[in-house]
C-alpha cells in the first residue's frame, strides 16, 4: 500500500493486481518493471495505491510470493484456487474508505496476465465499485457463457500478437491452466457487454519509439453507445507476454525472456492505464 500524498484531500484509488506466480512485493520492484512507475504516478495524482496479495493454490496462504487470483477460468487445474478474491478485494476497498479519505467515484483497477483476468472478473461481478479498468496480456475464459455486467465500466485492454502464454488466437494456457478466448473474441465480448459502438470507431498507430524492439502498438477505440461505456483495445504487434515499458527489462533473466518473448518499448503500461482512467473513468470529461 502507498498512501496518498495529501491525506486531507479526497484521494483516487488504484488497485494493482499481480500476475500468476507473482506477489504484491514484486509488482513495484525490478520483477515488475512495467508496473514500477505506479508509485510515482500515484503520488503525482494524490492516489491511494493498493497492491493486494493473491492466494497460493498449493497451501491456501495469502502471505507467499507465488500467488494467484481466482479469475473466471473454471478449468485451471494447475494454478486454480477457490478463494473469494472478489469479496477480499471489495473488503479491502471498504477498509481503505475507513482509513483514508477516498473518492468512491474514482476507484480504478488494473493488472497483467492473471491480474488482468481478475480485472475482468471484478468488472463483471462488482461493476458499481469501479470507475474504470485496464487489463494487460489477459483474456476471458473460454467456457460457460459469462454474465454480462449489471452496468458498463470503461475498459482498456492490451494484448500481444506473439504472446506464448495467452495465445492471441485463444486456446489452452500452458499445461492445463485453462482455456481462453482469442484476443479479438475478448475485445468483441467487452464491446458488446459495455454497449460500446463501432460507429465513431477510431484507429491509431502509436509512434515507433524503439525501432529495434520489433514491436508496434495499434489502438482501436470504441466509444460508448447509449447507456454504455467505451472500450479501448491496444494490439502490441510482435510483442510477447509482457506489458509495454521503456524501463530496463530487468525483471527477467535471459531464460525467462526467451520463454515470455520480447517486450514492447513503444509505451509505458502505467501511463497508458492512467491516461485512460483520467480521460474515460466514471465522472471524467474528455
PDB file of C-alpha atoms in Angstrom:
ATOM      1  CA  UNK A   1       0.000   0.000   0.000  1.00  0.00           C
ATOM      2  CA  UNK A   2       1.138   3.527  -0.789  1.00  0.00           C
ATOM      3  CA  UNK A   3      -0.915   6.250   0.943  1.00  0.00           C
ATOM      4  CA  UNK A   4      -1.952   9.393  -0.933  1.00  0.00           C
ATOM      5  CA  UNK A   5       0.426  12.339  -0.823  1.00  0.00           C
ATOM      6  CA  UNK A   6      -2.199  14.661   0.717  1.00  0.00           C
ATOM      7  CA  UNK A   7      -4.450  12.866   3.180  1.00  0.00           C
ATOM      8  CA  UNK A   8      -6.562  15.985   3.690  1.00  0.00           C
ATOM      9  CA  UNK A   9      -7.916  15.822   0.136  1.00  0.00           C
ATOM     10  CA  UNK A  10     -10.165  13.111  -1.326  1.00  0.00           C
ATOM     11  CA  UNK A  11      -7.901  10.565  -2.987  1.00  0.00           C
ATOM     12  CA  UNK A  12      -8.431   8.429  -6.036  1.00  0.00           C
ATOM     13  CA  UNK A  13      -7.739   4.715  -5.572  1.00  0.00           C
ATOM     14  CA  UNK A  14      -5.852   2.337  -7.869  1.00  0.00           C
ATOM     15  CA  UNK A  15      -5.989  -1.400  -7.160  1.00  0.00           C
ATOM     16  CA  UNK A  16      -2.912  -3.026  -8.732  1.00  0.00           C
ATOM     17  CA  UNK A  17      -3.120  -6.805  -9.237  1.00  0.00           C
ATOM     18  CA  UNK A  18      -0.064  -9.017  -9.719  1.00  0.00           C
ATOM     19  CA  UNK A  19       0.193 -11.797 -12.288  1.00  0.00           C
ATOM     20  CA  UNK A  20       0.070 -15.528 -11.608  1.00  0.00           C
ATOM     21  CA  UNK A  21       3.022 -16.869  -9.645  1.00  0.00           C
ATOM     22  CA  UNK A  22       3.923 -13.341  -8.548  1.00  0.00           C
ATOM     23  CA  UNK A  23       3.201 -11.287  -5.439  1.00  0.00           C
ATOM     24  CA  UNK A  24       2.410  -7.795  -4.236  1.00  0.00           C
ATOM     25  CA  UNK A  25       6.063  -7.281  -3.324  1.00  0.00           C
ATOM     26  CA  UNK A  26       7.232  -7.894  -6.873  1.00  0.00           C
ATOM     27  CA  UNK A  27       4.759  -5.535  -8.546  1.00  0.00           C
ATOM     28  CA  UNK A  28       6.718  -2.342  -7.986  1.00  0.00           C
ATOM     29  CA  UNK A  29      10.159  -3.952  -7.698  1.00  0.00           C
ATOM     30  CA  UNK A  30      12.516  -4.888 -10.507  1.00  0.00           C
ATOM     31  CA  UNK A  31      10.498  -8.077 -11.148  1.00  0.00           C
ATOM     32  CA  UNK A  32       7.540  -5.950 -12.217  1.00  0.00           C
ATOM     33  CA  UNK A  33       9.368  -3.412 -14.362  1.00  0.00           C
ATOM     34  CA  UNK A  34       6.298  -2.450 -16.402  1.00  0.00           C
ATOM     35  CA  UNK A  35       4.355  -1.546 -13.239  1.00  0.00           C
ATOM     36  CA  UNK A  36       7.252   0.016 -11.314  1.00  0.00           C
ATOM     37  CA  UNK A  37       6.112   3.559 -12.234  1.00  0.00           C
ATOM     38  CA  UNK A  38       2.836   3.270 -10.338  1.00  0.00           C
ATOM     39  CA  UNK A  39       4.171   4.763  -7.071  1.00  0.00           C
ATOM     40  CA  UNK A  40       5.417   7.837  -8.967  1.00  0.00           C
ATOM     41  CA  UNK A  41       2.153   8.317 -10.852  1.00  0.00           C
ATOM     42  CA  UNK A  42       0.092   7.688  -7.714  1.00  0.00           C
ATOM     43  CA  UNK A  43       1.919  10.362  -5.728  1.00  0.00           C
ATOM     44  CA  UNK A  44       1.587  12.915  -8.515  1.00  0.00           C
ATOM     45  CA  UNK A  45      -2.130  12.155  -8.764  1.00  0.00           C
ATOM     46  CA  UNK A  46      -2.765  12.078  -4.990  1.00  0.00           C
ATOM     47  CA  UNK A  47      -3.835   8.465  -5.307  1.00  0.00           C
ATOM     48  CA  UNK A  48      -4.036   5.634  -2.794  1.00  0.00           C
ATOM     49  CA  UNK A  49      -2.237   2.662  -4.355  1.00  0.00           C
ATOM     50  CA  UNK A  50      -3.484  -0.703  -3.081  1.00  0.00           C
ATOM     51  CA  UNK A  51      -1.424  -3.774  -4.011  1.00  0.00           C
ATOM     52  CA  UNK A  52      -3.061  -6.898  -2.562  1.00  0.00           C
ATOM     53  CA  UNK A  53      -1.670 -10.425  -2.489  1.00  0.00           C
ATOM     54  CA  UNK A  54      -3.479 -13.371  -4.033  1.00  0.00           C
ATOM     55  CA  UNK A  55      -3.531 -16.937  -2.708  1.00  0.00           C
ATOM     56  CA  UNK A  56      -1.013 -19.756  -3.026  1.00  0.00           C
ATOM     57  CA  UNK A  57      -3.120 -22.514  -4.651  1.00  0.00           C
ATOM     58  CA  UNK A  58      -0.965 -25.226  -3.070  1.00  0.00           C
ATOM     59  CA  UNK A  59      -1.102 -24.018   0.540  1.00  0.00           C
ATOM     60  CA  UNK A  60      -4.062 -21.632   0.633  1.00  0.00           C
ATOM     61  CA  UNK A  61      -1.813 -18.971   2.160  1.00  0.00           C
ATOM     62  CA  UNK A  62      -2.170 -15.312   1.294  1.00  0.00           C
ATOM     63  CA  UNK A  63       1.315 -14.461   2.542  1.00  0.00           C
ATOM     64  CA  UNK A  64       3.532 -16.101  -0.066  1.00  0.00           C
ATOM     65  CA  UNK A  65       5.481 -14.966  -3.098  1.00  0.00           C
ATOM     66  CA  UNK A  66       3.915 -17.299  -5.729  1.00  0.00           C
ATOM     67  CA  UNK A  67       0.321 -16.202  -5.542  1.00  0.00           C
ATOM     68  CA  UNK A  68      -2.653 -16.478  -7.900  1.00  0.00           C
ATOM     69  CA  UNK A  69      -6.049 -14.866  -8.348  1.00  0.00           C
ATOM     70  CA  UNK A  70      -9.298 -16.786  -8.661  1.00  0.00           C
ATOM     71  CA  UNK A  71     -10.218 -15.436 -12.074  1.00  0.00           C
ATOM     72  CA  UNK A  72     -13.025 -16.933 -14.146  1.00  0.00           C
ATOM     73  CA  UNK A  73     -11.106 -19.928 -15.540  1.00  0.00           C
ATOM     74  CA  UNK A  74     -13.026 -22.964 -14.320  1.00  0.00           C
ATOM     75  CA  UNK A  75     -10.667 -25.443 -15.992  1.00  0.00           C
ATOM     76  CA  UNK A  76      -7.382 -24.229 -14.479  1.00  0.00           C
ATOM     77  CA  UNK A  77      -6.274 -27.428 -12.716  1.00  0.00           C
ATOM     78  CA  UNK A  78      -2.653 -26.351 -12.145  1.00  0.00           C
ATOM     79  CA  UNK A  79      -2.957 -22.926 -10.527  1.00  0.00           C
ATOM     80  CA  UNK A  80      -6.662 -22.802  -9.751  1.00  0.00           C
ATOM     81  CA  UNK A  81      -7.897 -21.539  -6.392  1.00  0.00           C
ATOM     82  CA  UNK A  82     -11.380 -21.277  -4.909  1.00  0.00           C
ATOM     83  CA  UNK A  83     -10.527 -18.211  -2.816  1.00  0.00           C
ATOM     84  CA  UNK A  84     -13.178 -15.486  -2.684  1.00  0.00           C
ATOM     85  CA  UNK A  85     -10.920 -12.885  -4.251  1.00  0.00           C
ATOM     86  CA  UNK A  86     -13.792 -10.643  -5.323  1.00  0.00           C
ATOM     87  CA  UNK A  87     -15.001 -10.445  -1.723  1.00  0.00           C
ATOM     88  CA  UNK A  88     -11.445  -9.957  -0.473  1.00  0.00           C
ATOM     89  CA  UNK A  89     -10.778  -7.014  -2.796  1.00  0.00           C
ATOM     90  CA  UNK A  90     -14.133  -5.377  -2.037  1.00  0.00           C
ATOM     91  CA  UNK A  91     -13.459  -5.730   1.706  1.00  0.00           C
ATOM     92  CA  UNK A  92     -10.065  -4.112   1.126  1.00  0.00           C
ATOM     93  CA  UNK A  93     -11.771  -1.163  -0.574  1.00  0.00           C
ATOM     94  CA  UNK A  94     -14.209  -0.846   2.334  1.00  0.00           C
ATOM     95  CA  UNK A  95     -11.263  -0.821   4.754  1.00  0.00           C
ATOM     96  CA  UNK A  96      -9.463   1.811   2.680  1.00  0.00           C
ATOM     97  CA  UNK A  97     -12.555   4.004   2.796  1.00  0.00           C
ATOM     98  CA  UNK A  98     -12.472   3.993   6.597  1.00  0.00           C
ATOM     99  CA  UNK A  99      -8.712   4.542   6.917  1.00  0.00           C
ATOM    100  CA  UNK A 100      -8.300   7.230   4.247  1.00  0.00           C
ATOM    101  CA  UNK A 101     -10.362   9.981   2.702  1.00  0.00           C
ATOM    102  CA  UNK A 102     -11.065   8.255  -0.607  1.00  0.00           C
ATOM    103  CA  UNK A 103     -13.285   9.234  -3.523  1.00  0.00           C
ATOM    104  CA  UNK A 104     -15.608   6.282  -4.163  1.00  0.00           C
ATOM    105  CA  UNK A 105     -16.278   7.576  -7.682  1.00  0.00           C
ATOM    106  CA  UNK A 106     -12.597   7.380  -8.607  1.00  0.00           C
ATOM    107  CA  UNK A 107     -11.638   3.784  -7.853  1.00  0.00           C
ATOM    108  CA  UNK A 108      -9.702   2.072 -10.645  1.00  0.00           C
ATOM    109  CA  UNK A 109      -8.327  -1.430 -11.112  1.00  0.00           C
ATOM    110  CA  UNK A 110      -5.501  -2.709 -13.288  1.00  0.00           C
ATOM    111  CA  UNK A 111      -3.374  -5.824 -13.651  1.00  0.00           C
ATOM    112  CA  UNK A 112      -1.497  -8.045 -16.070  1.00  0.00           C
ATOM    113  CA  UNK A 113      -1.884 -11.713 -17.027  1.00  0.00           C
ATOM    114  CA  UNK A 114      -3.738 -13.469 -14.160  1.00  0.00           C
ATOM    115  CA  UNK A 115      -4.133  -9.999 -12.626  1.00  0.00           C
ATOM    116  CA  UNK A 116      -5.685  -8.732 -15.855  1.00  0.00           C
ATOM    117  CA  UNK A 117      -8.123 -11.634 -15.853  1.00  0.00           C
ATOM    118  CA  UNK A 118      -9.050 -10.700 -12.292  1.00  0.00           C
ATOM    119  CA  UNK A 119      -9.756  -7.177 -13.557  1.00  0.00           C
ATOM    120  CA  UNK A 120     -12.283  -8.731 -15.940  1.00  0.00           C
ATOM    121  CA  UNK A 121     -13.929 -10.687 -13.121  1.00  0.00           C
ATOM    122  CA  UNK A 122     -14.211  -7.621 -10.889  1.00  0.00           C
ATOM    123  CA  UNK A 123     -15.820  -5.550 -13.646  1.00  0.00           C
ATOM    124  CA  UNK A 124     -18.274  -8.371 -14.365  1.00  0.00           C
ATOM    125  CA  UNK A 125     -19.244  -9.122 -10.756  1.00  0.00           C
ATOM    126  CA  UNK A 126     -18.770  -5.767  -9.000  1.00  0.00           C
ATOM    127  CA  UNK A 127     -19.006  -3.055 -11.681  1.00  0.00           C
ATOM    128  CA  UNK A 128     -20.552  -0.481  -9.345  1.00  0.00           C
ATOM    129  CA  UNK A 129     -17.324  -0.308  -7.328  1.00  0.00           C
ATOM    130  CA  UNK A 130     -15.024   0.751 -10.149  1.00  0.00           C
ATOM    131  CA  UNK A 131     -14.795   3.848 -12.338  1.00  0.00           C
ATOM    132  CA  UNK A 132     -12.617   2.150 -14.983  1.00  0.00           C
ATOM    133  CA  UNK A 133     -10.304  -0.812 -15.521  1.00  0.00           C
ATOM    134  CA  UNK A 134      -7.187  -1.682 -17.520  1.00  0.00           C
ATOM    135  CA  UNK A 135      -6.120  -5.262 -18.312  1.00  0.00           C
ATOM    136  CA  UNK A 136      -2.811  -6.203 -19.921  1.00  0.00           C
ATOM    137  CA  UNK A 137      -1.934  -9.529 -21.613  1.00  0.00           C
ATOM    138  CA  UNK A 138      -5.170 -11.136 -20.406  1.00  0.00           C
ATOM    139  CA  UNK A 139      -8.164 -12.845 -21.992  1.00  0.00           C
ATOM    140  CA  UNK A 140     -11.607 -14.012 -20.960  1.00  0.00           C
ATOM    141  CA  UNK A 141     -12.112 -17.725 -20.238  1.00  0.00           C
ATOM    142  CA  UNK A 142     -13.469 -19.935 -22.989  1.00  0.00           C
ATOM    143  CA  UNK A 143     -16.160 -21.927 -21.235  1.00  0.00           C
ATOM    144  CA  UNK A 144     -19.712 -21.461 -19.974  1.00  0.00           C
ATOM    145  CA  UNK A 145     -21.377 -18.178 -21.005  1.00  0.00           C
ATOM    146  CA  UNK A 146     -20.241 -15.255 -18.896  1.00  0.00           C
ATOM    147  CA  UNK A 147     -22.614 -12.987 -17.031  1.00  0.00           C
ATOM    148  CA  UNK A 148     -22.944  -9.527 -18.542  1.00  0.00           C
ATOM    149  CA  UNK A 149     -22.054  -6.745 -16.070  1.00  0.00           C
ATOM    150  CA  UNK A 150     -25.040  -5.051 -14.461  1.00  0.00           C
ATOM    151  CA  UNK A 151     -23.742  -1.781 -15.841  1.00  0.00           C
ATOM    152  CA  UNK A 152     -20.846  -0.984 -18.184  1.00  0.00           C
ATOM    153  CA  UNK A 153     -17.463   0.220 -16.918  1.00  0.00           C
ATOM    154  CA  UNK A 154     -14.864   1.910 -19.181  1.00  0.00           C
ATOM    155  CA  UNK A 155     -12.214  -0.663 -20.031  1.00  0.00           C
ATOM    156  CA  UNK A 156      -8.784  -0.653 -21.632  1.00  0.00           C
ATOM    157  CA  UNK A 157      -7.343  -3.956 -22.918  1.00  0.00           C
ATOM    158  CA  UNK A 158      -3.823  -4.541 -24.275  1.00  0.00           C
ATOM    159  CA  UNK A 159      -2.840  -7.862 -25.845  1.00  0.00           C
ATOM    160  CA  UNK A 160       0.213  -9.103 -27.744  1.00  0.00           C
ATOM    161  CA  UNK A 161       0.205 -10.954 -31.050  1.00  0.00           C
ATOM    162  CA  UNK A 162       3.225 -13.129 -30.149  1.00  0.00           C
ATOM    163  CA  UNK A 163       2.280 -13.940 -26.561  1.00  0.00           C
ATOM    164  CA  UNK A 164       3.304 -17.573 -25.862  1.00  0.00           C
ATOM    165  CA  UNK A 165       1.195 -17.837 -22.675  1.00  0.00           C
ATOM    166  CA  UNK A 166      -2.049 -16.013 -23.502  1.00  0.00           C
ATOM    167  CA  UNK A 167      -2.428 -17.067 -27.155  1.00  0.00           C
ATOM    168  CA  UNK A 168      -3.612 -14.319 -29.484  1.00  0.00           C
ATOM    169  CA  UNK A 169      -5.820 -16.902 -31.224  1.00  0.00           C
ATOM    170  CA  UNK A 170      -7.116 -18.299 -27.937  1.00  0.00           C
ATOM    171  CA  UNK A 171      -6.818 -21.832 -26.614  1.00  0.00           C
ATOM    172  CA  UNK A 172      -5.074 -23.538 -23.717  1.00  0.00           C
ATOM    173  CA  UNK A 173      -2.771 -21.593 -21.399  1.00  0.00           C
ATOM    174  CA  UNK A 174       0.407 -23.555 -20.806  1.00  0.00           C
ATOM    175  CA  UNK A 175      -0.237 -27.023 -19.434  1.00  0.00           C
ATOM    176  CA  UNK A 176      -3.737 -27.439 -18.015  1.00  0.00           C
ATOM    177  CA  UNK A 177      -4.078 -23.803 -16.965  1.00  0.00           C
ATOM    178  CA  UNK A 178      -7.435 -23.330 -18.577  1.00  0.00           C
ATOM    179  CA  UNK A 179      -8.698 -22.184 -21.946  1.00  0.00           C
ATOM    180  CA  UNK A 180      -9.237 -18.601 -23.030  1.00  0.00           C
ATOM    181  CA  UNK A 181     -10.968 -16.759 -25.824  1.00  0.00           C
ATOM    182  CA  UNK A 182      -8.922 -15.152 -28.554  1.00  0.00           C
ATOM    183  CA  UNK A 183      -7.778 -11.582 -28.046  1.00  0.00           C
ATOM    184  CA  UNK A 184     -10.297 -10.346 -30.600  1.00  0.00           C
ATOM    185  CA  UNK A 185     -13.006 -12.539 -29.083  1.00  0.00           C
ATOM    186  CA  UNK A 186     -12.287 -10.958 -25.701  1.00  0.00           C
ATOM    187  CA  UNK A 187     -12.413  -7.498 -27.257  1.00  0.00           C
ATOM    188  CA  UNK A 188     -15.685  -8.192 -29.034  1.00  0.00           C
ATOM    189  CA  UNK A 189     -17.294  -9.616 -25.890  1.00  0.00           C
ATOM    190  CA  UNK A 190     -16.467  -6.461 -23.970  1.00  0.00           C
ATOM    191  CA  UNK A 191     -17.570  -4.149 -26.767  1.00  0.00           C
ATOM    192  CA  UNK A 192     -20.967  -5.884 -26.688  1.00  0.00           C
ATOM    193  CA  UNK A 193     -21.167  -6.108 -22.878  1.00  0.00           C
ATOM    194  CA  UNK A 194     -20.216  -2.441 -22.475  1.00  0.00           C
ATOM    195  CA  UNK A 195     -22.686  -1.347 -25.119  1.00  0.00           C
ATOM    196  CA  UNK A 196     -19.848   0.361 -26.941  1.00  0.00           C
ATOM    197  CA  UNK A 197     -20.322   1.102 -30.620  1.00  0.00           C
ATOM    198  CA  UNK A 198     -18.396   0.597 -33.829  1.00  0.00           C
ATOM    199  CA  UNK A 199     -19.861   3.858 -35.110  1.00  0.00           C
ATOM    200  CA  UNK A 200     -17.253   6.520 -34.468  1.00  0.00           C
ATOM    201  CA  UNK A 201     -14.589   3.818 -34.098  1.00  0.00           C
ATOM    202  CA  UNK A 202     -11.121   5.402 -34.002  1.00  0.00           C
ATOM    203  CA  UNK A 203      -7.827   3.783 -35.045  1.00  0.00           C
ATOM    204  CA  UNK A 204      -4.325   4.991 -34.205  1.00  0.00           C
ATOM    205  CA  UNK A 205      -0.827   3.609 -34.717  1.00  0.00           C
ATOM    206  CA  UNK A 206       1.379   4.823 -31.880  1.00  0.00           C
ATOM    207  CA  UNK A 207       4.832   6.248 -32.686  1.00  0.00           C
ATOM    208  CA  UNK A 208       7.604   3.677 -33.086  1.00  0.00           C
ATOM    209  CA  UNK A 209       9.723   4.944 -30.183  1.00  0.00           C
ATOM    210  CA  UNK A 210      12.108   1.987 -30.350  1.00  0.00           C
ATOM    211  CA  UNK A 211      12.613   0.780 -33.940  1.00  0.00           C
ATOM    212  CA  UNK A 212      14.835  -2.029 -32.650  1.00  0.00           C
ATOM    213  CA  UNK A 213      12.255  -3.763 -30.437  1.00  0.00           C
ATOM    214  CA  UNK A 214      10.348  -5.322 -33.346  1.00  0.00           C
ATOM    215  CA  UNK A 215       7.038  -4.089 -31.958  1.00  0.00           C
ATOM    216  CA  UNK A 216       4.365  -1.554 -32.886  1.00  0.00           C
ATOM    217  CA  UNK A 217       1.238  -0.676 -30.927  1.00  0.00           C
ATOM    218  CA  UNK A 218      -2.065  -0.019 -32.651  1.00  0.00           C
ATOM    219  CA  UNK A 219      -5.097   1.303 -30.785  1.00  0.00           C
ATOM    220  CA  UNK A 220      -8.774   0.720 -31.558  1.00  0.00           C
ATOM    221  CA  UNK A 221     -11.195   2.906 -29.619  1.00  0.00           C
ATOM    222  CA  UNK A 222     -14.879   2.014 -29.425  1.00  0.00           C
ATOM    223  CA  UNK A 223     -16.879   4.898 -27.941  1.00  0.00           C
ATOM    224  CA  UNK A 224     -19.777   4.413 -25.569  1.00  0.00           C
ATOM    225  CA  UNK A 225     -23.165   3.824 -27.112  1.00  0.00           C
ATOM    226  CA  UNK A 226     -26.421   4.803 -25.431  1.00  0.00           C
ATOM    227  CA  UNK A 227     -26.117   3.919 -21.748  1.00  0.00           C
ATOM    228  CA  UNK A 228     -22.769   2.275 -22.389  1.00  0.00           C
ATOM    229  CA  UNK A 229     -19.067   2.686 -21.675  1.00  0.00           C
ATOM    230  CA  UNK A 230     -16.056   2.843 -24.016  1.00  0.00           C
ATOM    231  CA  UNK A 231     -13.586   0.068 -24.789  1.00  0.00           C
ATOM    232  CA  UNK A 232     -10.005   0.837 -25.839  1.00  0.00           C
ATOM    233  CA  UNK A 233      -8.145  -2.124 -27.338  1.00  0.00           C
ATOM    234  CA  UNK A 234      -4.384  -1.972 -27.893  1.00  0.00           C
ATOM    235  CA  UNK A 235      -2.615  -4.521 -30.085  1.00  0.00           C
ATOM    236  CA  UNK A 236       1.076  -4.994 -29.336  1.00  0.00           C
ATOM    237  CA  UNK A 237       2.228  -6.279 -32.717  1.00  0.00           C
ATOM    238  CA  UNK A 238       5.300  -8.506 -32.338  1.00  0.00           C
ATOM    239  CA  UNK A 239       5.349  -8.407 -28.534  1.00  0.00           C
ATOM    240  CA  UNK A 240       5.314 -11.336 -26.107  1.00  0.00           C
ATOM    241  CA  UNK A 241       3.889 -11.928 -22.633  1.00  0.00           C
ATOM    242  CA  UNK A 242       4.794  -8.563 -21.155  1.00  0.00           C
ATOM    243  CA  UNK A 243       3.101  -5.232 -20.599  1.00  0.00           C
ATOM    244  CA  UNK A 244       4.759  -2.445 -22.587  1.00  0.00           C
ATOM    245  CA  UNK A 245       7.532  -0.494 -20.909  1.00  0.00           C
ATOM    246  CA  UNK A 246      10.625   1.514 -21.743  1.00  0.00           C
ATOM    247  CA  UNK A 247      12.188   0.584 -18.416  1.00  0.00           C
ATOM    248  CA  UNK A 248      15.146  -1.757 -18.454  1.00  0.00           C
ATOM    249  CA  UNK A 249      13.804  -5.291 -18.804  1.00  0.00           C
ATOM    250  CA  UNK A 250      15.456  -6.325 -15.546  1.00  0.00           C
ATOM    251  CA  UNK A 251      12.551  -8.382 -14.223  1.00  0.00           C
ATOM    252  CA  UNK A 252      13.644 -11.371 -16.343  1.00  0.00           C
ATOM    253  CA  UNK A 253      16.866 -13.212 -16.951  1.00  0.00           C
ATOM    254  CA  UNK A 254      17.662 -14.379 -20.477  1.00  0.00           C
ATOM    255  CA  UNK A 255      15.884 -17.712 -19.949  1.00  0.00           C
ATOM    256  CA  UNK A 256      12.580 -16.091 -18.980  1.00  0.00           C
ATOM    257  CA  UNK A 257      12.896 -13.540 -21.758  1.00  0.00           C
ATOM    258  CA  UNK A 258      13.196 -16.452 -24.166  1.00  0.00           C
ATOM    259  CA  UNK A 259      10.123 -18.129 -22.661  1.00  0.00           C
ATOM    260  CA  UNK A 260       7.966 -14.997 -22.481  1.00  0.00           C
ATOM    261  CA  UNK A 261       9.014 -13.290 -25.692  1.00  0.00           C
ATOM    262  CA  UNK A 262      10.027  -9.686 -26.354  1.00  0.00           C
ATOM    263  CA  UNK A 263       8.807  -6.599 -24.528  1.00  0.00           C
ATOM    264  CA  UNK A 264       7.369  -3.666 -26.465  1.00  0.00           C
ATOM    265  CA  UNK A 265       9.239  -0.418 -25.724  1.00  0.00           C
ATOM    266  CA  UNK A 266       6.905   1.988 -27.517  1.00  0.00           C
ATOM    267  CA  UNK A 267       4.833   2.935 -24.457  1.00  0.00           C
ATOM    268  CA  UNK A 268       4.580   2.674 -20.685  1.00  0.00           C
ATOM    269  CA  UNK A 269       1.771   0.459 -19.407  1.00  0.00           C
ATOM    270  CA  UNK A 270       1.297   2.654 -16.334  1.00  0.00           C
ATOM    271  CA  UNK A 271       0.958   5.831 -18.395  1.00  0.00           C
ATOM    272  CA  UNK A 272      -1.474   4.170 -20.818  1.00  0.00           C
ATOM    273  CA  UNK A 273      -3.679   2.993 -17.954  1.00  0.00           C
ATOM    274  CA  UNK A 274      -3.566   6.281 -16.031  1.00  0.00           C
ATOM    275  CA  UNK A 275      -4.344   8.335 -19.124  1.00  0.00           C
ATOM    276  CA  UNK A 276      -7.318   6.088 -19.852  1.00  0.00           C
ATOM    277  CA  UNK A 277      -8.586   6.368 -16.281  1.00  0.00           C
ATOM    278  CA  UNK A 278      -8.362  10.155 -16.320  1.00  0.00           C
ATOM    279  CA  UNK A 279      -9.972  10.518 -19.754  1.00  0.00           C
ATOM    280  CA  UNK A 280     -12.751   7.973 -19.597  1.00  0.00           C
ATOM    281  CA  UNK A 281     -13.283   6.883 -15.988  1.00  0.00           C
ATOM    282  CA  UNK A 282     -16.696   7.470 -14.474  1.00  0.00           C
ATOM    283  CA  UNK A 283     -17.163  11.182 -13.930  1.00  0.00           C
ATOM    284  CA  UNK A 284     -14.277  12.165 -16.204  1.00  0.00           C
ATOM    285  CA  UNK A 285     -14.701  14.643 -19.034  1.00  0.00           C
ATOM    286  CA  UNK A 286     -12.726  14.289 -22.220  1.00  0.00           C
TER     287      UNK A 286
END
